[in-house]
PDB file of C-alpha atoms in Angstrom:
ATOM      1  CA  UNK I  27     -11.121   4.924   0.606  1.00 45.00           C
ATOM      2  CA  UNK I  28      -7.546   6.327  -0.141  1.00 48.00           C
ATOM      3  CA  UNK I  29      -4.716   6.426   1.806  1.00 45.00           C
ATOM      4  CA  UNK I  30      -1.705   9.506   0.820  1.00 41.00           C
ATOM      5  CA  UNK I  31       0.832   6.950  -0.403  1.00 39.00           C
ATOM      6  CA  UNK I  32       3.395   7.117  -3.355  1.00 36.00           C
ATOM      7  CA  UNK I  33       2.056   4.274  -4.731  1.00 35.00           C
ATOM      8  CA  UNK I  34      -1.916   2.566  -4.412  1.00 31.00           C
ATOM      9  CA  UNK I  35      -1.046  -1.113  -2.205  1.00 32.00           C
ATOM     10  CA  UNK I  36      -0.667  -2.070   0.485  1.00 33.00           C
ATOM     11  CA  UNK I  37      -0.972  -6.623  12.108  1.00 36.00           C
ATOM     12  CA  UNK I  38      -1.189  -3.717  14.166  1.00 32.00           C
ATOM     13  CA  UNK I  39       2.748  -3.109  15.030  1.00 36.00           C
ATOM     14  CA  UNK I  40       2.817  -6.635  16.610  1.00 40.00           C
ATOM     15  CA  UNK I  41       2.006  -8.709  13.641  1.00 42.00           C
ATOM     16  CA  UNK I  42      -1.921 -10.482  12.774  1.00 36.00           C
ATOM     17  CA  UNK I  43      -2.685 -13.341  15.499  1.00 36.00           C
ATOM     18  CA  UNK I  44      -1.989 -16.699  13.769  1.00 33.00           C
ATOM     19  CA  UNK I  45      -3.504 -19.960  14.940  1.00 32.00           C
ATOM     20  CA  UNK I  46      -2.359 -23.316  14.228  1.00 33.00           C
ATOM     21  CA  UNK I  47      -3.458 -25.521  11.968  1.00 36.00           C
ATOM     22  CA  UNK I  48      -3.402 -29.459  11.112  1.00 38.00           C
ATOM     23  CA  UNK I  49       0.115 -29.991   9.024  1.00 37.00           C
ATOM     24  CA  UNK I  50      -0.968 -30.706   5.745  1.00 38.00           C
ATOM     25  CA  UNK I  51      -0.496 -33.701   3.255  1.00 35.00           C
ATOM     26  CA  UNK I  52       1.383 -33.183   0.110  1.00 32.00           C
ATOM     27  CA  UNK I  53      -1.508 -34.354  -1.564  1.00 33.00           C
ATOM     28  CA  UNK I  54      -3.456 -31.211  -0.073  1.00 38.00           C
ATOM     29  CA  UNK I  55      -3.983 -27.757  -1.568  1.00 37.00           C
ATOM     30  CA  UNK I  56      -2.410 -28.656  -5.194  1.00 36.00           C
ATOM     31  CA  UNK I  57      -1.978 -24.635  -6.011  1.00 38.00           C
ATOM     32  CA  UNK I  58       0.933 -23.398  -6.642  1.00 41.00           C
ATOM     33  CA  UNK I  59       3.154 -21.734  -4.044  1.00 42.00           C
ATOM     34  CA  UNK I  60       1.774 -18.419  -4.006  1.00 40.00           C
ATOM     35  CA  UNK I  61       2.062 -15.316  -6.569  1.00 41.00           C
ATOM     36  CA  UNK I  62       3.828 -12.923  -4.354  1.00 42.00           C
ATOM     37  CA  UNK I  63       6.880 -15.408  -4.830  1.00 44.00           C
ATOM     38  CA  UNK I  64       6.596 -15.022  -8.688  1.00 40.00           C
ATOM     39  CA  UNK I  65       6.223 -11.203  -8.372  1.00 41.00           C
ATOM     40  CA  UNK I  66       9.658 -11.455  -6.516  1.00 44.00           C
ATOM     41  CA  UNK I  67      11.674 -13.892  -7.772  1.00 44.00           C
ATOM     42  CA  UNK I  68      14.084 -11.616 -10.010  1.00 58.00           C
ATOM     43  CA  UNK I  69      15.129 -10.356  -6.667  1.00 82.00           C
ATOM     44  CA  UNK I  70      14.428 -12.182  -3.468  1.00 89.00           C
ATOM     45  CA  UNK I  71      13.294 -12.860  -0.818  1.00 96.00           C
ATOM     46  CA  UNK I  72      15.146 -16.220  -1.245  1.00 95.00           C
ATOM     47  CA  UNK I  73      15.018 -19.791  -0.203  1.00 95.00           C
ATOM     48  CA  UNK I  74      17.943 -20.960   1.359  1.00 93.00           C
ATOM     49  CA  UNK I  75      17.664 -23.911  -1.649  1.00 90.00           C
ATOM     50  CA  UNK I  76      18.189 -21.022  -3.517  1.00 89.00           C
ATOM     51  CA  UNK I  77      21.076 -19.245  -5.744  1.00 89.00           C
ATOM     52  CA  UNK I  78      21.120 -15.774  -4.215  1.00 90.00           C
ATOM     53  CA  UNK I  79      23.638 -12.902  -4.177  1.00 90.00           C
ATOM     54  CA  UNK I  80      26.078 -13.078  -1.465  1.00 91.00           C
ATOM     55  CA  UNK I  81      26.001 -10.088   1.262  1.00 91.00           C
ATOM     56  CA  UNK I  82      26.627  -9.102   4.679  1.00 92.00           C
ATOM     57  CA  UNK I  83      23.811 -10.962   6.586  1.00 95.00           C
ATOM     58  CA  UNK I  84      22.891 -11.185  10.324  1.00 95.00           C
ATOM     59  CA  UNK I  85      21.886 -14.882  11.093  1.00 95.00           C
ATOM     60  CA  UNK I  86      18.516 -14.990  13.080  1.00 96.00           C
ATOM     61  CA  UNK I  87      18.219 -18.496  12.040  1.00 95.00           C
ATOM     62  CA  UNK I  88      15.376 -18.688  10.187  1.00 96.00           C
ATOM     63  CA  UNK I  89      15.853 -15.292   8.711  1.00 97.00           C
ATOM     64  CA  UNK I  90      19.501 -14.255   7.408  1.00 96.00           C
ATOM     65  CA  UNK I  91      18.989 -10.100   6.897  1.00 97.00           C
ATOM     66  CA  UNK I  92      21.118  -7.952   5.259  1.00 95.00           C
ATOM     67  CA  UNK I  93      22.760  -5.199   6.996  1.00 94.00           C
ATOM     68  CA  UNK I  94      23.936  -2.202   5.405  1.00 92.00           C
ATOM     69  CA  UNK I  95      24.795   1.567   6.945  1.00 92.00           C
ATOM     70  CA  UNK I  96      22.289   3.301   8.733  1.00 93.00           C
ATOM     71  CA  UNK I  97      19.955   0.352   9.817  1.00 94.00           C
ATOM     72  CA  UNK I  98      19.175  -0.972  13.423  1.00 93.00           C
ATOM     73  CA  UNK I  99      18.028  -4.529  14.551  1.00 94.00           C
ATOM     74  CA  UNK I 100      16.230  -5.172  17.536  1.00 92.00           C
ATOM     75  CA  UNK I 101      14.599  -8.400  18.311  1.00 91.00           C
ATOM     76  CA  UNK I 102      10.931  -8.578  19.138  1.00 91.00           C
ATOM     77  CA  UNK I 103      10.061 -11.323  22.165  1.00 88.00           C
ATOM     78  CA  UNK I 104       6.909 -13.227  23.014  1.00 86.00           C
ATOM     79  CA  UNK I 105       6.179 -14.168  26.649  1.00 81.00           C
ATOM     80  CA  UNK I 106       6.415 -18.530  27.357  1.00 79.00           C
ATOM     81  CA  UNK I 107       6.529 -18.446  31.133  1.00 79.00           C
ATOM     82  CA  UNK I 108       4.606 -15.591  33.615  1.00 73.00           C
ATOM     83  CA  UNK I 109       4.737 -15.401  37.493  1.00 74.00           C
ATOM     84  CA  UNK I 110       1.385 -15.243  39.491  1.00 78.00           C
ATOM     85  CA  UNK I 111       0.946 -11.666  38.913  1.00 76.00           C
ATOM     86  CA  UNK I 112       0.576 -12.216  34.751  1.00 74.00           C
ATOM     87  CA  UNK I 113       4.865 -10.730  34.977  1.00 75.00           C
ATOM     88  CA  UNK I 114       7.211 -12.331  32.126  1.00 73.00           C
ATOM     89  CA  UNK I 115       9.561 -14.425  32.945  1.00 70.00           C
ATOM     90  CA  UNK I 116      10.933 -16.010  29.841  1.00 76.00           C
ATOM     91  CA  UNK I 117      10.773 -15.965  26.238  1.00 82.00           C
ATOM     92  CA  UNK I 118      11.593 -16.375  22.798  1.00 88.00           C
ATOM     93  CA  UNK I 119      12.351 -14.174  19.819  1.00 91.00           C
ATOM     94  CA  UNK I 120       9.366 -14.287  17.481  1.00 94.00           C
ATOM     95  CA  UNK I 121      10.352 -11.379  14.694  1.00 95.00           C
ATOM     96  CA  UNK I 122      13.229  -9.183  13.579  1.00 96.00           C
ATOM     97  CA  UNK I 123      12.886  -5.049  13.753  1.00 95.00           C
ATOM     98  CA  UNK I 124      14.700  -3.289  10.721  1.00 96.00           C
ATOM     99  CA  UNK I 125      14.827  -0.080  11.500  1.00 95.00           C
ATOM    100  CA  UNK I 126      16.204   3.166   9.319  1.00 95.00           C
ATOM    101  CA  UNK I 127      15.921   6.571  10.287  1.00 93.00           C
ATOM    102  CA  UNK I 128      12.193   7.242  10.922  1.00 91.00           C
ATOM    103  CA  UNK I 129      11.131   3.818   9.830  1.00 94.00           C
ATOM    104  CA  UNK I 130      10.602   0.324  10.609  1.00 95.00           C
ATOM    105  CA  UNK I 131      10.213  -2.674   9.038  1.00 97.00           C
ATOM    106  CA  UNK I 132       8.813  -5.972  10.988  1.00 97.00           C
ATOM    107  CA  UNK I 133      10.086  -9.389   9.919  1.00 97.00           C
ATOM    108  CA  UNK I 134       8.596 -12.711  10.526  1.00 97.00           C
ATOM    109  CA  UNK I 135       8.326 -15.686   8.782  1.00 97.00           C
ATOM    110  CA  UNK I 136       5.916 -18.775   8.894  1.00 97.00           C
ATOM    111  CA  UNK I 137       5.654 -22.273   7.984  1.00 96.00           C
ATOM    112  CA  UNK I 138       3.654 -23.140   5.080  1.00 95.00           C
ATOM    113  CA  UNK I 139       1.974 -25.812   3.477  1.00 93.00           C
ATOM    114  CA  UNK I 140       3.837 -27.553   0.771  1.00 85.00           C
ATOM    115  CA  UNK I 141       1.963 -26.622  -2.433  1.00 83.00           C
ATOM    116  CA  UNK I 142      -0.033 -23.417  -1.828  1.00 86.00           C
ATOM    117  CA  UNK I 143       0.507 -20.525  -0.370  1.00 92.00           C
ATOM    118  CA  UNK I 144      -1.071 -18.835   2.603  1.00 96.00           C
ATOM    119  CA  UNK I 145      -0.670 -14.857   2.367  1.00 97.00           C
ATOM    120  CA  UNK I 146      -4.139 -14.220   0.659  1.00 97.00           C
ATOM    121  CA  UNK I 147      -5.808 -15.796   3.678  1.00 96.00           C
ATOM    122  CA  UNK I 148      -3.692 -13.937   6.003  1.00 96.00           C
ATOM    123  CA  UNK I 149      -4.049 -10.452   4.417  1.00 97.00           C
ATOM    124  CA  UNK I 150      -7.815 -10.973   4.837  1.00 96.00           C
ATOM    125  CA  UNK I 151      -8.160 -11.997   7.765  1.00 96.00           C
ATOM    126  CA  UNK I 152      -5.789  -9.002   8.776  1.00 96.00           C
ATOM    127  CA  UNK I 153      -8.026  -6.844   7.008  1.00 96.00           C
ATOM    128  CA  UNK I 154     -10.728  -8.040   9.024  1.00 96.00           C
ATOM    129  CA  UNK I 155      -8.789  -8.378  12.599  1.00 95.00           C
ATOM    130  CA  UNK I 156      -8.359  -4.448  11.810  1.00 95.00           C
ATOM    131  CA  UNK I 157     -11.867  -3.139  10.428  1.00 94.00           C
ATOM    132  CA  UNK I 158     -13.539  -5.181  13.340  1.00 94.00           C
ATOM    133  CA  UNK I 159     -11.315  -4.750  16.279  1.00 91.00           C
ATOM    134  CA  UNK I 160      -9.343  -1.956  15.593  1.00 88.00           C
ATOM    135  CA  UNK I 161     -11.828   0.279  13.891  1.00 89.00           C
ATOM    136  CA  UNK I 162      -9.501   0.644  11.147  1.00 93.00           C
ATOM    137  CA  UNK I 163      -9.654   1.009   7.380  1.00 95.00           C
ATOM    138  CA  UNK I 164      -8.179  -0.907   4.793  1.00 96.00           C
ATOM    139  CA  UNK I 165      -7.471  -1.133   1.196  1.00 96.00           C
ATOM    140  CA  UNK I 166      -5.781  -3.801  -1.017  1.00 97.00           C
ATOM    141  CA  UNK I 167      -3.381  -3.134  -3.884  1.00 95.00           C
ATOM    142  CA  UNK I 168      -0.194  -4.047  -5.418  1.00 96.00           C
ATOM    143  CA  UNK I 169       3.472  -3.832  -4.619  1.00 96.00           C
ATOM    144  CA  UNK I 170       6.500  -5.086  -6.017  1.00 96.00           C
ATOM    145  CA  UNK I 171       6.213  -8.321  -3.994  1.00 97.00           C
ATOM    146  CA  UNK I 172       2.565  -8.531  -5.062  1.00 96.00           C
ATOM    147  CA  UNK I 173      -1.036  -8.523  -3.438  1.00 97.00           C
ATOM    148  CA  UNK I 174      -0.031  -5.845  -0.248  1.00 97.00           C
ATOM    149  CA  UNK I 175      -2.804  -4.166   1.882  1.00 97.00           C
ATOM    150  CA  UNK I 176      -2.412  -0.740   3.577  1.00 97.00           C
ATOM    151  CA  UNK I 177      -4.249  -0.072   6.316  1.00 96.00           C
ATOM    152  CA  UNK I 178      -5.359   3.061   8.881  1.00 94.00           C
ATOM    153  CA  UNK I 179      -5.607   2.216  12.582  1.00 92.00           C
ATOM    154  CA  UNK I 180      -6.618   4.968  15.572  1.00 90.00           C
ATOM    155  CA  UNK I 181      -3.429   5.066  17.338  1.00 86.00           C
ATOM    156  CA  UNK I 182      -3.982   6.326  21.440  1.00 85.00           C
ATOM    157  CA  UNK I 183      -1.966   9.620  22.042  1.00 85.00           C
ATOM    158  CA  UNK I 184      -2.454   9.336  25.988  1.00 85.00           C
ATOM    159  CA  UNK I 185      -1.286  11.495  28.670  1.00 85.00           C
ATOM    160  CA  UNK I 186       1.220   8.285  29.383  1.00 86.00           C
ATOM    161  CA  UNK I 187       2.034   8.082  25.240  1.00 82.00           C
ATOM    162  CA  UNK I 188       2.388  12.021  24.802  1.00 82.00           C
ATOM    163  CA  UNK I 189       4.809  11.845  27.691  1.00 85.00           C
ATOM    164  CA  UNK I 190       7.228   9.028  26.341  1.00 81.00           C
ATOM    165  CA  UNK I 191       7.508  10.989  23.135  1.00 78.00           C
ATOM    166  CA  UNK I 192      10.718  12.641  22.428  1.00 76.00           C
ATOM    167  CA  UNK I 193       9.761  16.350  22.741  1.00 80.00           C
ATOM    168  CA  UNK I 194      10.871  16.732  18.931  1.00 72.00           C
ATOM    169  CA  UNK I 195       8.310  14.348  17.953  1.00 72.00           C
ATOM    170  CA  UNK I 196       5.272  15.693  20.115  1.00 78.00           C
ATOM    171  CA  UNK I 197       5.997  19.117  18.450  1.00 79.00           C
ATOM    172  CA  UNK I 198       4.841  17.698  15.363  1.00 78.00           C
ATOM    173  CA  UNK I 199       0.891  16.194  16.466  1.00 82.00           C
ATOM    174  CA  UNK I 200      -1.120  18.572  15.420  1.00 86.00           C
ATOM    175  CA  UNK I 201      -2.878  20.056  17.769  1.00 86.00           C
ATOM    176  CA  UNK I 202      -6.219  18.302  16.722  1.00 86.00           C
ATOM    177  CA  UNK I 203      -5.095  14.731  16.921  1.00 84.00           C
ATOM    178  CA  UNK I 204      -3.987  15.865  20.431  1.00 84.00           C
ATOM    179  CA  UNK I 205      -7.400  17.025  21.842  1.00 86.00           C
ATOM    180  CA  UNK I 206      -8.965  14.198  20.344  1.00 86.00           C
ATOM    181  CA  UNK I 207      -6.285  11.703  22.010  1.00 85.00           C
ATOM    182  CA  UNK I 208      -5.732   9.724  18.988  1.00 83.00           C
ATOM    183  CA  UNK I 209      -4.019  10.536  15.198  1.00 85.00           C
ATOM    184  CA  UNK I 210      -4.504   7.553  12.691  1.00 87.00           C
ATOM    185  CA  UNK I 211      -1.774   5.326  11.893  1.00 91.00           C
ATOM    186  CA  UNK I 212      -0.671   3.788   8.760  1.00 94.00           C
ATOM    187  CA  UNK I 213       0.718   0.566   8.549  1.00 96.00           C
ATOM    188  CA  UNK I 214       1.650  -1.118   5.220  1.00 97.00           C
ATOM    189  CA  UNK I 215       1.738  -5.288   5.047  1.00 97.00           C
ATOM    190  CA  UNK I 216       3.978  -7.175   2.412  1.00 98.00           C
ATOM    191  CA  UNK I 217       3.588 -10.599   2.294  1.00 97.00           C
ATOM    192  CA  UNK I 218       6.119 -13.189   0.039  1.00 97.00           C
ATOM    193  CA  UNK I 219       4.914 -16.950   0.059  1.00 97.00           C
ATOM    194  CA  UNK I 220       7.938 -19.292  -0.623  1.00 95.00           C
ATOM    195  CA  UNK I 221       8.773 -22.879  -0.376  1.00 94.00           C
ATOM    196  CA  UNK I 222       6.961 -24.351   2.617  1.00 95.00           C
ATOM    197  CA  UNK I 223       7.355 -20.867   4.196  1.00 97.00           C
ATOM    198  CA  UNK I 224       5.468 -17.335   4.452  1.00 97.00           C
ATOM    199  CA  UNK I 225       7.462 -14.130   4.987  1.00 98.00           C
ATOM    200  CA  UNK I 226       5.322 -11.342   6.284  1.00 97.00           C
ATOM    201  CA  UNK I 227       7.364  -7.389   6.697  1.00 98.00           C
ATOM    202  CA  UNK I 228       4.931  -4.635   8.658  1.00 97.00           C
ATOM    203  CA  UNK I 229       6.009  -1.327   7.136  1.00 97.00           C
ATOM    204  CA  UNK I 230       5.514   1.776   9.455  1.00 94.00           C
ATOM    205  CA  UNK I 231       7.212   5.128   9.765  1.00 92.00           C
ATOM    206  CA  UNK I 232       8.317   7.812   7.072  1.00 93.00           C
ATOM    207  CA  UNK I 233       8.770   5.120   4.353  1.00 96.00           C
ATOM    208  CA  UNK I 234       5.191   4.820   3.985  1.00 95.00           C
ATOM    209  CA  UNK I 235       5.265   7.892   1.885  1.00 94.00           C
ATOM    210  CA  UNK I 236       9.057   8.460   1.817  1.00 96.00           C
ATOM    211  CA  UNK I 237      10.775   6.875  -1.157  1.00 96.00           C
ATOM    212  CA  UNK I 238      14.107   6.522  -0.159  1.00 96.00           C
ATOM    213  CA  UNK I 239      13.548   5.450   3.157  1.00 96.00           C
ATOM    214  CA  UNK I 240      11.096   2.737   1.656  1.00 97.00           C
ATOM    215  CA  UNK I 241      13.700   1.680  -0.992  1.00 97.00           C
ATOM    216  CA  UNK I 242      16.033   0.990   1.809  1.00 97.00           C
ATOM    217  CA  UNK I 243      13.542  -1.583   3.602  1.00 97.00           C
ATOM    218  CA  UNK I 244      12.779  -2.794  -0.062  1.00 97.00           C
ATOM    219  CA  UNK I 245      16.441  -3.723  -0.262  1.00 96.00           C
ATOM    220  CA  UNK I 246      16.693  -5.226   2.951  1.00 97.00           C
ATOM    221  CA  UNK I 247      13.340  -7.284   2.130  1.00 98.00           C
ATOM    222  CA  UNK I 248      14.518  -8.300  -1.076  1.00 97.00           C
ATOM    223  CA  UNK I 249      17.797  -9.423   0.018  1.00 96.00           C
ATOM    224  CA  UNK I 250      16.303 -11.627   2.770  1.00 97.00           C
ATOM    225  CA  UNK I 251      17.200 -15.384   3.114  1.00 97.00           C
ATOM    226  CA  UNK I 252      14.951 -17.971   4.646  1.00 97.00           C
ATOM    227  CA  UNK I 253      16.252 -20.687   6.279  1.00 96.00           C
ATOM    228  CA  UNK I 254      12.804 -23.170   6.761  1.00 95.00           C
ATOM    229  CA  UNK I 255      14.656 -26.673   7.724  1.00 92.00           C
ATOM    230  CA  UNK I 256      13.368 -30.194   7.209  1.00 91.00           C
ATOM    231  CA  UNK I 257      11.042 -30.495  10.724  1.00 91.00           C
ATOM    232  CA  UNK I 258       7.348 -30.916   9.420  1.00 91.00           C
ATOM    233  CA  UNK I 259       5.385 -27.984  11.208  1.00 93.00           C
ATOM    234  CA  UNK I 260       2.147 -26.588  11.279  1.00 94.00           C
ATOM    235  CA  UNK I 261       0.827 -24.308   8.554  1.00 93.00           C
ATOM    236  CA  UNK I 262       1.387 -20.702  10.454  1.00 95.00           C
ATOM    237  CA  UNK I 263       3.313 -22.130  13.077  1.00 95.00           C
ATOM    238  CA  UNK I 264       6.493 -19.753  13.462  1.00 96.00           C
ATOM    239  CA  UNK I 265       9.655 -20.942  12.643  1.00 96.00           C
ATOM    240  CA  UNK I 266      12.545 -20.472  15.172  1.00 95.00           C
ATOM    241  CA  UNK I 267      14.369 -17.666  15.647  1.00 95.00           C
ATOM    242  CA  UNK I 268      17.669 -16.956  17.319  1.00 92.00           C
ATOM    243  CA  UNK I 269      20.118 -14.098  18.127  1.00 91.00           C
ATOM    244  CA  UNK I 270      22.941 -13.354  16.153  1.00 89.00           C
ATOM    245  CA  UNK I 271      26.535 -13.560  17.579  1.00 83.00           C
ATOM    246  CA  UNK I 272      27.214 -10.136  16.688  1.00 78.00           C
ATOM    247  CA  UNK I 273      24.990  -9.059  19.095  1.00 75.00           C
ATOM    248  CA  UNK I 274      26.959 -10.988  21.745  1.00 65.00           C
ATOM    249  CA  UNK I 275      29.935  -9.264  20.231  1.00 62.00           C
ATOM    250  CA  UNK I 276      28.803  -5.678  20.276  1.00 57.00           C
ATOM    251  CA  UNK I 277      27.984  -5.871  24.042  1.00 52.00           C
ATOM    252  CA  UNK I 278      31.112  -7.364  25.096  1.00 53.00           C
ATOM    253  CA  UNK I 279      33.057  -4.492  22.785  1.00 51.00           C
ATOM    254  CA  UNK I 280      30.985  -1.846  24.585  1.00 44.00           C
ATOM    255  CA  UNK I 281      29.774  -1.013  21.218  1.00 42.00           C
ATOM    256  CA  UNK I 282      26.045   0.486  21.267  1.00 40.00           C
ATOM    257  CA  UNK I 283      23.986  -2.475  21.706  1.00 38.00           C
ATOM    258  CA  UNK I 284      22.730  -3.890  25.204  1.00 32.00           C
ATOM    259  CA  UNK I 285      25.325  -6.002  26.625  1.00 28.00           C
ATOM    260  CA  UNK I 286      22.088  -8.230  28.793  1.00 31.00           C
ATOM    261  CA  UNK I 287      19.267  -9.557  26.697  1.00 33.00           C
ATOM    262  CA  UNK I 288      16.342  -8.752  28.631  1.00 35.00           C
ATOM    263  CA  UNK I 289      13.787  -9.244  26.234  1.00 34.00           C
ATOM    264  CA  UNK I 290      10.580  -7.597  28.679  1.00 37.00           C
ATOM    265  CA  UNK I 291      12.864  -3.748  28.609  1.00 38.00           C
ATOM    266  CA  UNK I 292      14.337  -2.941  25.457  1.00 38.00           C
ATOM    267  CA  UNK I 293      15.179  -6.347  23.114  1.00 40.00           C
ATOM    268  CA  UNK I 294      18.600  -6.841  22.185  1.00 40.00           C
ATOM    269  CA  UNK I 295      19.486  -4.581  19.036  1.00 42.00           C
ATOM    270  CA  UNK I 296      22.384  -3.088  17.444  1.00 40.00           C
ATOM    271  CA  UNK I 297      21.746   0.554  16.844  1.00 37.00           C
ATOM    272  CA  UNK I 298      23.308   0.902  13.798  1.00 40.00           C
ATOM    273  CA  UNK I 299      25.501  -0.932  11.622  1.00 41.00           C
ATOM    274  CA  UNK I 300      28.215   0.849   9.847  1.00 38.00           C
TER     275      UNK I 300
END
């Protein structure tokens, strides 16, 4: 199989399901952290141990991101409390959205176990999760982070999808996809094991194939700071999240950025940084 992609590498837009597991010993799992983190060490992502180039950053807490013209954050929630009716009530952030012009680039990061890394058991089991439940296709390869996999899901073009579309972007379906009611969907996953943490990006968008909207995420990826903290935690158990001040700050301004964080409408984001 072959996906069109400048380059042979490469969760469904919400990330792969993680389940918790037993914290491990440091006796455990003597391998080394990882490869992706050797692959891209010369540039980040960094520890926050480490020595790493100063920048403007937004402060998620567990994840400091670069910002730079042209990008939007939003924050991606997960429900923790729900009414009767299966409505959310509350909840807490559980990844960063970067997103630049027709792309998007998901953030999260994990904890890990001390002395090995996790991302080649995640990538398969993604690869998996996808071929068996999603009906997808996927292929393995490398990136400059390392081992990435690229994979080709059936994405639904409903009545309900096709009607939410800015009228720009239906005009470019081709008519096929439409009649059929679905148009496959690429999605590329990076995945950079570090110190006692794992920091997965979902690519999607134009920068699949699009090299200078993919070497802005790359930026942005490599100039990522994890923040993992002393609390012993669960391999795969996320790490906390938070929202940045200058979120706060852009509402009350009247800047473009929601001014309520409702995270069950639209999450709170800046629409572009400049």
């Amino acid at each position: 199989m072959a996906f069109g992609r400048r380059r042979q590498a490469e969760e469904p837009a919400e990330g792969p399901e993680v389940t918790e597991e037993p914290a491990e010993t440091a006796e455990e799992a003597p391998a080394e952290a990882g490869s992706a983190k050797a692959e891209s060490a010369a540039g980040g992502p960094w520890d926050s141990e480490d020595s790493f180039p100063e920048l403007q950053r937004l402060d998620f807490g567990a994840l400091q991101v670069p910002v730079a013209p042209g990008l939007g954050f939003q924050v991606n929630f997960e429900a923790t409390q729900v009414d009767e009716e299966g409505n959310p009530l509350d909840g807490r952030p559980v990844a960063v959205l970067v997103q630049y012009e027709e792309s998007a680039m998901q953030l999260q990061v994990f904890a890990a176990p001390k002395r090995s890394g996790i991302w080649d058991d995640v990538r398969r089991e993604t690869a998996k999760d996808i071929q068996e439940e999603a009906q997808g296709q996927t292929q393995e390869g490398e990136g400059p982070f390392g081992a990435e996999l690229l994979a080709m899901v059936p994405a639904a073009l409903t009545e309900e999808v096709l009607a939410e579309m800015p009228q720009e972007v239906r005009e470019q379906i081709p008519a096929e996809f439409v009649e059929q009611g679905w148009a496959p969907q690429i999605i590329r996953f990076l995945g950079v094991d570090g110190p006692r943490w794992f920091l997965q990006a979902v690519v999607q968008g134009a920068a699949i194939e699009d090299e200078e909207q993919w070497q802005v995420l790359e930026d942005v990826l490599r100039g990522v700071v994890v923040h993992r903290g002393d609390a012993p935690m669960p391999p795969r158990e996320l790490l906390e999240l938070q929202i940045p001040q200058e979120f706060s700050e852009a509402g009350e301004d009247g800047e473009e950025a929601v001014e309520t964080f409702d995270p069950f409408e639209r999450g709170p984001e800046i629409t572009e940084v400049r």
